[in-house]
mmCIF file of C-alpha atoms and ligand atoms in Angstrom:
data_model
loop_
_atom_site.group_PDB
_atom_site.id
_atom_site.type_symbol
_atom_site.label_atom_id
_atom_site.label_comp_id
_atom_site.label_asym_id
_atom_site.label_seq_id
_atom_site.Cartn_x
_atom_site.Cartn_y
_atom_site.Cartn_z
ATOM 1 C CA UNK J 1 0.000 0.000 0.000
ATOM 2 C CA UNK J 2 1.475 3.679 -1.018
ATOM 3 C CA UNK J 3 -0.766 6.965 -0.089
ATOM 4 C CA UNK J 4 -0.121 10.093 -2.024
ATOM 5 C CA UNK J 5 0.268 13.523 -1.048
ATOM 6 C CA UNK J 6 -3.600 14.286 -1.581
ATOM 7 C CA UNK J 7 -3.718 18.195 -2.244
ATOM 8 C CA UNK J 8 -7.452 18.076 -3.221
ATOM 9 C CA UNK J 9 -9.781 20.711 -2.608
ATOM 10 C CA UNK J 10 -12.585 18.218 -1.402
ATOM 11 C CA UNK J 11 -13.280 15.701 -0.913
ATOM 12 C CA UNK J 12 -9.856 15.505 0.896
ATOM 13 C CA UNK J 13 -6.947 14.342 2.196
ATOM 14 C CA UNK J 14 -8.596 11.983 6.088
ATOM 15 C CA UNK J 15 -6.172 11.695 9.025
ATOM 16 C CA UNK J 16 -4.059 8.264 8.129
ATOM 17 C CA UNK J 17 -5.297 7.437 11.891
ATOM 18 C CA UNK J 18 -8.684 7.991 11.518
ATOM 19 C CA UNK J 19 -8.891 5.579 8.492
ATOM 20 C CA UNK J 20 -6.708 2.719 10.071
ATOM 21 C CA UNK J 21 -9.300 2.867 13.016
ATOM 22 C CA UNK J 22 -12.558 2.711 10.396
ATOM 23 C CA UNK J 23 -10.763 -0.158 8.731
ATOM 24 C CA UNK J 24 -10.216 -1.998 11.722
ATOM 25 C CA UNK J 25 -13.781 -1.002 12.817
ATOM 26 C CA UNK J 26 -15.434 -2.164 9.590
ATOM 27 C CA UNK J 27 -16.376 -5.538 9.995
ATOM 28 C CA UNK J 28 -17.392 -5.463 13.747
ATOM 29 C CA UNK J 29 -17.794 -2.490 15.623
ATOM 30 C CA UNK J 30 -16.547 -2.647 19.352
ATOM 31 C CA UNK J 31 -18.310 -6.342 19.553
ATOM 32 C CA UNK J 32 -21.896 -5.600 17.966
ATOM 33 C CA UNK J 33 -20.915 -8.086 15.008
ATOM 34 C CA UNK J 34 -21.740 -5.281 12.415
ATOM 35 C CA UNK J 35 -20.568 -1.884 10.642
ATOM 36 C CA UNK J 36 -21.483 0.918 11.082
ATOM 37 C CA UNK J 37 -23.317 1.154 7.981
ATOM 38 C CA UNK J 38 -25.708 -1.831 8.994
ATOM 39 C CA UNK J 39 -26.900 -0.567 12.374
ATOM 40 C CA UNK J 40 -30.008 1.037 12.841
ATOM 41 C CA UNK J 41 -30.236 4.835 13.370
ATOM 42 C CA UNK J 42 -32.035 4.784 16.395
ATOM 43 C CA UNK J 43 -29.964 2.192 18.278
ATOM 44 C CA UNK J 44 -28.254 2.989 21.677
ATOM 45 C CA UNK J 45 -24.955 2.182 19.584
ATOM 46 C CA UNK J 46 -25.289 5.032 17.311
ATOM 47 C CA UNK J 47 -26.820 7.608 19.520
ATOM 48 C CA UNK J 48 -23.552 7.120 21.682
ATOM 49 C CA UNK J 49 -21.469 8.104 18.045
ATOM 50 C CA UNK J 50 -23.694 10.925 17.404
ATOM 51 C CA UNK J 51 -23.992 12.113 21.071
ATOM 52 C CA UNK J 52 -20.197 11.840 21.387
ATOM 53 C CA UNK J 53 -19.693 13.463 18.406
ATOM 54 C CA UNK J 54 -21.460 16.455 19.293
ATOM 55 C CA UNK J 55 -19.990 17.109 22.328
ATOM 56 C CA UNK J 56 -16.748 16.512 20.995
ATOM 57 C CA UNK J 57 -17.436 19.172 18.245
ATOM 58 C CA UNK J 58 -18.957 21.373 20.913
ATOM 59 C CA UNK J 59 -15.731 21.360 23.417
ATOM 60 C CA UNK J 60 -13.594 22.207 20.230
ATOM 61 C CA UNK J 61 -15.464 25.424 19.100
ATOM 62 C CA UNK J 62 -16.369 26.112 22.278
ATOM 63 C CA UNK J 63 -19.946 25.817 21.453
ATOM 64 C CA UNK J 64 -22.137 28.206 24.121
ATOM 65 C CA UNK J 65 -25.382 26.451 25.364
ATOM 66 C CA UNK J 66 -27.684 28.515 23.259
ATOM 67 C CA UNK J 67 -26.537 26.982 19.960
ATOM 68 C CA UNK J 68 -27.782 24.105 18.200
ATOM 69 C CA UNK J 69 -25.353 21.497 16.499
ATOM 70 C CA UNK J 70 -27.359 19.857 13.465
ATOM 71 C CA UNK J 71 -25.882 17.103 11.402
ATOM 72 C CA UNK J 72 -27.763 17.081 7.902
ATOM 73 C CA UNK J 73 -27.369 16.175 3.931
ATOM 74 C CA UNK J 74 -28.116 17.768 0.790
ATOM 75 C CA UNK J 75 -24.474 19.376 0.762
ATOM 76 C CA UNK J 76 -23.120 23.030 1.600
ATOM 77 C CA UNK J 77 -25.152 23.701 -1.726
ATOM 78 C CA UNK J 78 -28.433 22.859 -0.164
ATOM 79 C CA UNK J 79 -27.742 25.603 2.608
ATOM 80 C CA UNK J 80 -28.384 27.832 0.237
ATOM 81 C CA UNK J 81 -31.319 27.507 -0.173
ATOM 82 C CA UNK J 82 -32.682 26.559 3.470
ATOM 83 C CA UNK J 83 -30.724 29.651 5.085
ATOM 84 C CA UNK J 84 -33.342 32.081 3.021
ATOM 85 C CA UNK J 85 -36.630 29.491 3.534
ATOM 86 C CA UNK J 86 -35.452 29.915 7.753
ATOM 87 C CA UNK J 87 -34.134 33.328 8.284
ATOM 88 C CA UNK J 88 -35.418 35.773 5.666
ATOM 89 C CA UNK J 89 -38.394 36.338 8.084
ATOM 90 C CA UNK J 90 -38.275 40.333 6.481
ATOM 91 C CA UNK J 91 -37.904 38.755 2.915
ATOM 92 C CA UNK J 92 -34.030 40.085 2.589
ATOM 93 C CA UNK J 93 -30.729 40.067 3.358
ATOM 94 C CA UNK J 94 -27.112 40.869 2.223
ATOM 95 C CA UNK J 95 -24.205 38.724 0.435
ATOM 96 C CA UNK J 96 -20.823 40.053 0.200
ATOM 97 C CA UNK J 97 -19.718 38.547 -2.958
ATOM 98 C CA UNK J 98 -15.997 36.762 -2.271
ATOM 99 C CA UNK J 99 -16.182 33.963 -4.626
ATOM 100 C CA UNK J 100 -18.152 31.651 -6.928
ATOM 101 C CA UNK J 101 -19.913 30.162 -3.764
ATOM 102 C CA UNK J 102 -20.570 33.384 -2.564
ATOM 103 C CA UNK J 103 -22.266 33.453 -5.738
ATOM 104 C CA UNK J 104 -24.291 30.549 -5.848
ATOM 105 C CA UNK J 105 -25.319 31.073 -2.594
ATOM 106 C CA UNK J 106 -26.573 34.876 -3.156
ATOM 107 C CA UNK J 107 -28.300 33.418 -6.670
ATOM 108 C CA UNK J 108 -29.716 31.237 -4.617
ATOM 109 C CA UNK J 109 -31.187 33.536 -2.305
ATOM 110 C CA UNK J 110 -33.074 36.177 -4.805
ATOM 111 C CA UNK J 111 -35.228 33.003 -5.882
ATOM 112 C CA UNK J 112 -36.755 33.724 -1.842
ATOM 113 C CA UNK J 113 -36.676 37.015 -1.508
ATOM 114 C CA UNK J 114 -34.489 40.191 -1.889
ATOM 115 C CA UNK J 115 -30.975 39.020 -1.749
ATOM 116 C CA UNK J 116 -28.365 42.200 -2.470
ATOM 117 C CA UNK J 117 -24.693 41.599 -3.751
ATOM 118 C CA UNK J 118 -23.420 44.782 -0.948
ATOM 119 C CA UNK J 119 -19.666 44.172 -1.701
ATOM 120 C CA UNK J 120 -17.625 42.011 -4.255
ATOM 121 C CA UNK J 121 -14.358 41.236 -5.187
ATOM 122 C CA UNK J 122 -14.877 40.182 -8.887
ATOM 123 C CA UNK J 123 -13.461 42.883 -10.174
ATOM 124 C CA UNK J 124 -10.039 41.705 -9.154
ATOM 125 C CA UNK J 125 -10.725 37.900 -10.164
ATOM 126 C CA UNK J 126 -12.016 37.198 -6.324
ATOM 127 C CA UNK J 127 -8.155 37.712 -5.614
ATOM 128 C CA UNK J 128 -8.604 40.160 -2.238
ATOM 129 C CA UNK J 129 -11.465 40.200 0.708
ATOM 130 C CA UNK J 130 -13.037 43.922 0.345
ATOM 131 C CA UNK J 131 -13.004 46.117 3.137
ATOM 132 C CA UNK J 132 -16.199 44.958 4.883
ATOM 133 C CA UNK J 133 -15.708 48.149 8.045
ATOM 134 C CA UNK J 134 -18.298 50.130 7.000
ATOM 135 C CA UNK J 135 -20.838 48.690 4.159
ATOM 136 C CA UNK J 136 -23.932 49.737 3.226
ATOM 137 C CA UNK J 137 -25.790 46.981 5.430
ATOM 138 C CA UNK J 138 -29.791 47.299 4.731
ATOM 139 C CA UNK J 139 -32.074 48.460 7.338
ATOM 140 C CA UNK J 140 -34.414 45.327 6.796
ATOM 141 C CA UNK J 141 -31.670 42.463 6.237
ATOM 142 C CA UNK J 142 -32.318 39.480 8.175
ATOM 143 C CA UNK J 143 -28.860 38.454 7.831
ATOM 144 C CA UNK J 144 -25.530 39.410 5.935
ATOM 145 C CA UNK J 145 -24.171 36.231 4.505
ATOM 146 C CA UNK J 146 -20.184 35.700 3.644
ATOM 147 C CA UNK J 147 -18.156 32.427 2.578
ATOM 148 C CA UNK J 148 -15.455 32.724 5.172
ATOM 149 C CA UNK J 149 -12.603 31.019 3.521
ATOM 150 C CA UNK J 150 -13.370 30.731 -0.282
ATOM 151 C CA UNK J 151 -11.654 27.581 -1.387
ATOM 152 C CA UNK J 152 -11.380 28.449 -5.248
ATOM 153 C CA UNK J 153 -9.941 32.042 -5.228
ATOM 154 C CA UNK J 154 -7.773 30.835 -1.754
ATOM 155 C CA UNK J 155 -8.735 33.929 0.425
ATOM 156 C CA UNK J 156 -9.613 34.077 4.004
ATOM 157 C CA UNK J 157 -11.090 36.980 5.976
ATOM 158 C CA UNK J 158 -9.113 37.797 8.694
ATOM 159 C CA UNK J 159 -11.767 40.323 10.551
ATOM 160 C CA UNK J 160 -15.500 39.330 10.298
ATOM 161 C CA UNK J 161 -17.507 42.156 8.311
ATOM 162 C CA UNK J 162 -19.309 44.860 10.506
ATOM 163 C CA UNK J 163 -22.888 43.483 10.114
ATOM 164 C CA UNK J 164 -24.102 46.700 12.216
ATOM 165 C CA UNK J 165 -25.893 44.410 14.277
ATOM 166 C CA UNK J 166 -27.455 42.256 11.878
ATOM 167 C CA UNK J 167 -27.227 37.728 12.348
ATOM 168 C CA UNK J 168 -23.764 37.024 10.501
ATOM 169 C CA UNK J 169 -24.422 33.856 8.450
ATOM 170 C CA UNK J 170 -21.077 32.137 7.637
ATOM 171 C CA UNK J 171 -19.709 29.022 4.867
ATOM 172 C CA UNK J 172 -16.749 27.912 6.589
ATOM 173 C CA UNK J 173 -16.566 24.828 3.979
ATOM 174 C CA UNK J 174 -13.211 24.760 4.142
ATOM 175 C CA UNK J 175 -11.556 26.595 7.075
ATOM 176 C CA UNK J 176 -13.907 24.328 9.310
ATOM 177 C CA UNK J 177 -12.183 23.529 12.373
ATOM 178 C CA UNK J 178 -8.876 25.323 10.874
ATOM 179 C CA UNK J 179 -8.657 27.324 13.907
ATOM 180 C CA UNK J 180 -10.573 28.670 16.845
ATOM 181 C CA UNK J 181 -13.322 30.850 16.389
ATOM 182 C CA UNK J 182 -15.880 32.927 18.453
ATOM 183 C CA UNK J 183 -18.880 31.700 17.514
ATOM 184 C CA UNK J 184 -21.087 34.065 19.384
ATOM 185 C CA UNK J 185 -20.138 36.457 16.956
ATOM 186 C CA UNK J 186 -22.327 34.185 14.584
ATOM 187 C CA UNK J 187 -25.799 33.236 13.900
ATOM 188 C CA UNK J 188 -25.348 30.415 11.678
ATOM 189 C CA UNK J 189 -22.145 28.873 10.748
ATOM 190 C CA UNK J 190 -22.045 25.717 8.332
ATOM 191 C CA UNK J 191 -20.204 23.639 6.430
ATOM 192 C CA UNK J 192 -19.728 20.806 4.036
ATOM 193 C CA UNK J 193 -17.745 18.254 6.175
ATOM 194 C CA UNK J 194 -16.180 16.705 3.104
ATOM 195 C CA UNK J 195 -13.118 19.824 2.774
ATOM 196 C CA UNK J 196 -11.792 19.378 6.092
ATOM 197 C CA UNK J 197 -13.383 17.259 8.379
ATOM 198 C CA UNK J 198 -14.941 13.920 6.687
ATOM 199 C CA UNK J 199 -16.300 12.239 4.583
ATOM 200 C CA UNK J 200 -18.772 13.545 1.653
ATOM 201 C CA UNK J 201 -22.522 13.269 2.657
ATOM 202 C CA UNK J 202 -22.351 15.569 6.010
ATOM 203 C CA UNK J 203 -23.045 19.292 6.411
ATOM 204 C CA UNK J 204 -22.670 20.702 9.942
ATOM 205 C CA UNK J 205 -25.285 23.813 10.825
ATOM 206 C CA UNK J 206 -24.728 25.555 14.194
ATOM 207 C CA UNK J 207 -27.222 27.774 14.720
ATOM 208 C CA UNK J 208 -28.019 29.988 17.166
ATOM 209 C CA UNK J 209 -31.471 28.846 19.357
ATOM 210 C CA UNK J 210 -33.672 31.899 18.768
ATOM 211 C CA UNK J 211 -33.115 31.867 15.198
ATOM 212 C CA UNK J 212 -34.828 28.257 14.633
ATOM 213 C CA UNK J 213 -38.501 29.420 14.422
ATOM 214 C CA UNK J 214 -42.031 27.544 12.824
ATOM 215 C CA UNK J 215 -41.895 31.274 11.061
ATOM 216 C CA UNK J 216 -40.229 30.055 7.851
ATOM 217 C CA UNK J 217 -41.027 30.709 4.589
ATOM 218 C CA UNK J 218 -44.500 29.344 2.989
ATOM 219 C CA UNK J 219 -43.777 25.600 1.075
ATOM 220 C CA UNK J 220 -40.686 25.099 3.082
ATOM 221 C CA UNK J 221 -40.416 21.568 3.071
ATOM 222 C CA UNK J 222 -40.322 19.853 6.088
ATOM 223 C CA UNK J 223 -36.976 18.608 5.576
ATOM 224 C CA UNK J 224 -35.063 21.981 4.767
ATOM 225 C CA UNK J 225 -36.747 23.477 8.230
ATOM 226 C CA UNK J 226 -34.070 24.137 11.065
ATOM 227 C CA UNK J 227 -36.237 23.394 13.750
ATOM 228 C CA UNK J 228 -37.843 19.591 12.022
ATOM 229 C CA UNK J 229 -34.377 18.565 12.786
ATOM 230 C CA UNK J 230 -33.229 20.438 15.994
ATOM 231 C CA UNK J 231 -36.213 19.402 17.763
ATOM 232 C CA UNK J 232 -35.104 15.807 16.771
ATOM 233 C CA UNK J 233 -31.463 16.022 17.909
ATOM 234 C CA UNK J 234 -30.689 15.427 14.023
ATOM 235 C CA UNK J 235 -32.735 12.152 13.844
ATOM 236 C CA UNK J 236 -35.930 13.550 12.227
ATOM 237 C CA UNK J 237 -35.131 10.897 9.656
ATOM 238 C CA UNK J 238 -31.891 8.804 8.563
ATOM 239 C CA UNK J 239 -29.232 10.474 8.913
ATOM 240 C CA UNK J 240 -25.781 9.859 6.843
ATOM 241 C CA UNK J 241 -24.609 7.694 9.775
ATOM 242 C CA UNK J 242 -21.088 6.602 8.257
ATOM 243 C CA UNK J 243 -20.301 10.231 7.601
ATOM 244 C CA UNK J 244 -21.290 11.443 10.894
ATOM 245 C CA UNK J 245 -19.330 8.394 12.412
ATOM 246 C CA UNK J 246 -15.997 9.217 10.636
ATOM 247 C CA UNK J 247 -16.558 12.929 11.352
ATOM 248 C CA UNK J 248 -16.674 11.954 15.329
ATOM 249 C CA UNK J 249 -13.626 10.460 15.255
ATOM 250 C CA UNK J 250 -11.886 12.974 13.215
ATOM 251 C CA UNK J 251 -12.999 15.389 16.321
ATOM 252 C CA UNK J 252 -11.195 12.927 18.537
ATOM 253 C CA UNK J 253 -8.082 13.331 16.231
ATOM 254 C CA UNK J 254 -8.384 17.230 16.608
ATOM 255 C CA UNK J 255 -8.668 17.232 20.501
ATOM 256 C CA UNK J 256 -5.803 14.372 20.778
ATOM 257 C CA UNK J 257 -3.610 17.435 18.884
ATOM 258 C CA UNK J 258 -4.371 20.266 21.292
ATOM 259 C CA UNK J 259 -7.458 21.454 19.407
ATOM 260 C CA UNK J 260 -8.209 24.294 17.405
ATOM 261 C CA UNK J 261 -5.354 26.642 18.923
ATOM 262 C CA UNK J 262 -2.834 23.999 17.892
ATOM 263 C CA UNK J 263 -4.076 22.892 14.668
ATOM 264 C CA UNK J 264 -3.686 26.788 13.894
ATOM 265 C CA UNK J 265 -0.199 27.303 14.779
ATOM 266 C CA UNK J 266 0.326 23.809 12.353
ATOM 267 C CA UNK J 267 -1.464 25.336 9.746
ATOM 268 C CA UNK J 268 0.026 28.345 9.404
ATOM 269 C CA UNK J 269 3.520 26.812 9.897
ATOM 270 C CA UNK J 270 2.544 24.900 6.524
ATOM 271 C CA UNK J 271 0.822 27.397 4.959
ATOM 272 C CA UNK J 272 3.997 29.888 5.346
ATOM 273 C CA UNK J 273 6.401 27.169 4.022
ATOM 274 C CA UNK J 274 4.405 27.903 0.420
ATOM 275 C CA UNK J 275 3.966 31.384 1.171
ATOM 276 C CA UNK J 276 7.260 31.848 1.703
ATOM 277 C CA UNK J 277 8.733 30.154 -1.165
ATOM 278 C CA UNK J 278 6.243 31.660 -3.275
ATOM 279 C CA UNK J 279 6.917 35.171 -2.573
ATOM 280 C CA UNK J 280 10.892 34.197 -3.324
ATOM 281 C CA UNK J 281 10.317 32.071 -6.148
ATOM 282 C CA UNK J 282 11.071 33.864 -9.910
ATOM 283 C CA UNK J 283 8.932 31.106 -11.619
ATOM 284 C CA UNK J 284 6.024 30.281 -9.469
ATOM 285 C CA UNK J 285 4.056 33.239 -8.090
ATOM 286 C CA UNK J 286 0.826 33.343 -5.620
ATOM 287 C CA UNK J 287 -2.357 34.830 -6.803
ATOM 288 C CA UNK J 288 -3.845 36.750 -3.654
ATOM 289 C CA UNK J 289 -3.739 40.103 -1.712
ATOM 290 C CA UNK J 290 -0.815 38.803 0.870
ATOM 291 C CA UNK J 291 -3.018 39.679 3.782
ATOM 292 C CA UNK J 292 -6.120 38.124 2.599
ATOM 293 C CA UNK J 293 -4.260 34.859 2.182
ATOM 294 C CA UNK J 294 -5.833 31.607 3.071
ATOM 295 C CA UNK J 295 -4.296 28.739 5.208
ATOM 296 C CA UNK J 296 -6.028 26.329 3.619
ATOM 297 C CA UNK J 297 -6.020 26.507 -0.094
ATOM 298 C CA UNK J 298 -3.071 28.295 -2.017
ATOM 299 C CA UNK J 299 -3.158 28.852 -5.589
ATOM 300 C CA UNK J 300 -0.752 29.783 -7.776
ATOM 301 C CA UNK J 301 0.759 29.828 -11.278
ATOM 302 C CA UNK J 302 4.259 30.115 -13.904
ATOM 303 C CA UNK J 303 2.092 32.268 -15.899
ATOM 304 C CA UNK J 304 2.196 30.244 -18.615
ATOM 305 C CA UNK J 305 -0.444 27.574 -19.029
ATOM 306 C CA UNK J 306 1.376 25.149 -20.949
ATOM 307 C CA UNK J 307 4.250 25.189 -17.859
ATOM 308 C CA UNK J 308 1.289 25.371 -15.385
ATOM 309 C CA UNK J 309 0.250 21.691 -17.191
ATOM 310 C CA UNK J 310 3.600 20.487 -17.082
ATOM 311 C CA UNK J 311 3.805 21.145 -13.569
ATOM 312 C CA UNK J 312 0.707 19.272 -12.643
ATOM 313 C CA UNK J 313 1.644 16.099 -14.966
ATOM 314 C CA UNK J 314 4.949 15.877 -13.147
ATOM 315 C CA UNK J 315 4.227 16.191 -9.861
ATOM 316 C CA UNK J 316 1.461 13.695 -10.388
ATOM 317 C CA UNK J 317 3.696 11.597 -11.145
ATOM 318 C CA UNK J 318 6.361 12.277 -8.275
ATOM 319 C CA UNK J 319 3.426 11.728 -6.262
ATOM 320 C CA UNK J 320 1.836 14.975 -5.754
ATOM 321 C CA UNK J 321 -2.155 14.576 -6.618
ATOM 322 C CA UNK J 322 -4.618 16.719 -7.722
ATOM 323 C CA UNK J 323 -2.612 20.085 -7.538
ATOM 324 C CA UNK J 324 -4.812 21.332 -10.755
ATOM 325 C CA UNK J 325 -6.237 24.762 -10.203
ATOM 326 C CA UNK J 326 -9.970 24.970 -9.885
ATOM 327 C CA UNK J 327 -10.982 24.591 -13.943
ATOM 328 C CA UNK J 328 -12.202 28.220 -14.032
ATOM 329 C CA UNK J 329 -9.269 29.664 -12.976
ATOM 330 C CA UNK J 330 -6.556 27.472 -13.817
ATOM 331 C CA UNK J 331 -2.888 27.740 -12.545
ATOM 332 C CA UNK J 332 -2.500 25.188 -9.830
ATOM 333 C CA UNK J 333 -3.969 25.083 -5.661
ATOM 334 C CA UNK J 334 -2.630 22.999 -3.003
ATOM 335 C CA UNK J 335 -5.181 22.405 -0.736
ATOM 336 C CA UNK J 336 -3.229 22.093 2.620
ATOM 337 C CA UNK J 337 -6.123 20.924 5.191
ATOM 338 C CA UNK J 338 -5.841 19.360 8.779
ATOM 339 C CA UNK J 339 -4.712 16.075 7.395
ATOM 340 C CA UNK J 340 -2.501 17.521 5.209
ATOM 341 C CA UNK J 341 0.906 16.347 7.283
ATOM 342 C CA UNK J 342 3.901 19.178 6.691
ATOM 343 C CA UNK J 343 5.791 16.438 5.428
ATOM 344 C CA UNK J 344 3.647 16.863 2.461
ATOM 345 C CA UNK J 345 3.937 20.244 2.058
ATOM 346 C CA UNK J 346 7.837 20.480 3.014
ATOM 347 C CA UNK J 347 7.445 18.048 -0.054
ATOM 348 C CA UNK J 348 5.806 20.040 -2.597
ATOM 349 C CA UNK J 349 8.142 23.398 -2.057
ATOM 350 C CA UNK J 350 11.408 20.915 -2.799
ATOM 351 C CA UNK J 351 9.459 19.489 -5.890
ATOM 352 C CA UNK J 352 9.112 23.060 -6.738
ATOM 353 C CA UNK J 353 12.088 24.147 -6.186
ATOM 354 C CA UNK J 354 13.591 21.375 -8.290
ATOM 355 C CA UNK J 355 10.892 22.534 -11.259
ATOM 356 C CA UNK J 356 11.881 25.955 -10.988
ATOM 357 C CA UNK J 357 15.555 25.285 -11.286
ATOM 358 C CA UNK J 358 14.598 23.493 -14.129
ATOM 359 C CA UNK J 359 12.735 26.338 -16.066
ATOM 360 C CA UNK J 360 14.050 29.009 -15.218
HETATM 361 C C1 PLP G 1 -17.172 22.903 -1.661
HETATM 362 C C2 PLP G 1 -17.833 24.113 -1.158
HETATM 363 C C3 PLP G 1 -19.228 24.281 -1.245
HETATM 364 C C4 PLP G 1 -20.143 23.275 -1.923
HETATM 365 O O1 PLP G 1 -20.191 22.099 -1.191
HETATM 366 P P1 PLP G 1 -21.180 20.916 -1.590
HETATM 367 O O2 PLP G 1 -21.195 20.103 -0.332
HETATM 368 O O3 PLP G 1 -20.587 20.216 -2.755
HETATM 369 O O4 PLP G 1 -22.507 21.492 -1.892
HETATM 370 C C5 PLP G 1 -19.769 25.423 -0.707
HETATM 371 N N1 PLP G 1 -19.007 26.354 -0.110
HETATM 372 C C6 PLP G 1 -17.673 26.219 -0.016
HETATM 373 C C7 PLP G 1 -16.879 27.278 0.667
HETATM 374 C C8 PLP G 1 -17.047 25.105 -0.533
HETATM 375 O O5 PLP G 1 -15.710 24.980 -0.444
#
């Protein structure tokens, strides 16, 4: 058996640990004589794993009392649409545009109501986080909605937005569990689990108690209502056990490292070998504002797409997967998660040193 350096954006790159213990756990898990996958939802087995992994996800972000933890499908994707059928009680709200999901999710949003675009960074190719002090937040917005680590363009904001006092709604897709964060200072914070926590089939909502009403938007379907599954503790029907099972222990994996305050210092100690060599490098270059840079996902390009191809064909084949830009922006993005050892990235920046001294 040989594992590659897996640089994908999602679905990504599991701790080595965390797999060894599912295979080992596959057949029979701790004595029940089945997987996982075969037990029943609503045995005392699996309400231990999803019990365990909420509190485990709860003592990691610090989770205050007053927020509820909601394991559901459908994808990041689907959040788009259910944060509008749940919170646009006033029939609007406000998307600062960062990114293509940024995008999606504020297309999404005019189909329910009035969704305004009040900041973008398109104009510069999604390359910079605008300056989100002192925007021109509406009176009657329910919410003002951002993708907090946009895993295309590789930016990250550093400071929240000034919502002047409006619920802050936040994609953290893939910074999830990157580092600590405050989440009082949120409403709703979600996430695809597949980026950076496990495997694809999970979203994560927390969301703030007072926020999951019956006052939802008419025809929203039972299923994409908040409260049908916080009243039932995430239950309301099957959930995607597996996932939530491998998510649990990847929680385990984070608190067995020191948490979110040490997973930070790790990631930026990888991120900045890139960073570092990409600010020094006279062949490979990064693509984003310096401070707005993203400890997660780091693009970057020669310039020249036919080198940019090159690149990704030969360190493919030194062992370096799926290091292809996002296909509407080319170039080439690590995606440096969690997993991601430092091996692997103290890797890559000698393969690109080598390439560079190559082509140069
Ligand atoms: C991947 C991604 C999504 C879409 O996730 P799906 O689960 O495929 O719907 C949304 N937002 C961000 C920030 C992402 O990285």
């Amino acid at each position: 058996m040989s594992r590659v350096y897996n640089f994908s954006a999602g679905p990504a790159v599991l701790p080595e640990e965390v797999l060894k213990e599912a295979a080992e756990e596959m057949l029979d898990y701790r004595g029940c004589g089945m997987s996982v996958m075969e037990m029943s939802h609503r045995s005392k087995m699996f309400e231990t794993i999803i019990q365990e992994a909420e509190a485990d996800l709860r003592e990691l972000m610090n989770i205050p009392a007053n927020y509820k933890v909601l394991f559901l499908q459908g994808g990041a994707s689907q959040q788009f649409a259910m944060i509008p059928m749940n919170l646009m009680k006033n029939g609007a709200a406000d998307y600062i545009i960062t990114g293509q999901w940024a995008k999606k999710a504020w297309q999404e949003a005019c189909l329910y109501g009035d969704a305004k675009a009040v900041a973008s960074s398109a104009d510069k190719t999604f390359s910079y986080i605008p300056d989100c002090s002192d925007l021109p937040i509406h009176e009657n917005a329910d919410y003002v909605y951002i993708c907090e680590n946009n895993t295309i363009y590789g930016t990250k904001y550093k400071t929240l937005p000034n919502t002047k006092g409006k619920t802050l709604v936040s994609d953290v897709s893939s910074c999830f569990l990157s580092e600590p964060v405050d989440v009082t200072k949120y409403g709703l914070i979600y996430g695809g689990v597949q980026k950076n926590i496990g495997p694809a089939g999970v979203v994560i909502v927390i969301i703030r108690e007072d926020l999951i009403t019956e006052d939802v938007l008419p025809g929203t379907p039972t299923m994409l209502r908040y409260k049908t599954h916080a009243d039932a503790g995430s239950l309301y029907n099957t959930p995607p056990a597996y996932g939530i099972y491998i998510c649990g222990k990847v929680f385990k994996w984070l608190k067995a490292r020191g948490g979110l305050a040490a997973m930070k210092e790790y990631n930026e100690k990888k991120a900045k070998i890139l960073y570092d060599f990409l600010d020094e490098s006279r062949l490979f270059k990064g693509t984003v504002r310096k401070e707005d840079r993203s400890l997660m996902n780091v693009p970057f390009v020669t310039g020249d797409a036919e080198l940019d191809a090159r690149f990704v064909k030969e360190a493919k084949e030194a062992g370096f997967e799926n290091l292809k830009g996002h296909r509407t922006v080319g170039g080439m993005r690590a995606s440096i998660y969690n997993a991601m050892p430092i091996e692997g990235v103290e890797a890559l920046a000698a393969f690109m040193r080598d390439f560079e001294a190559k082509h140069i």
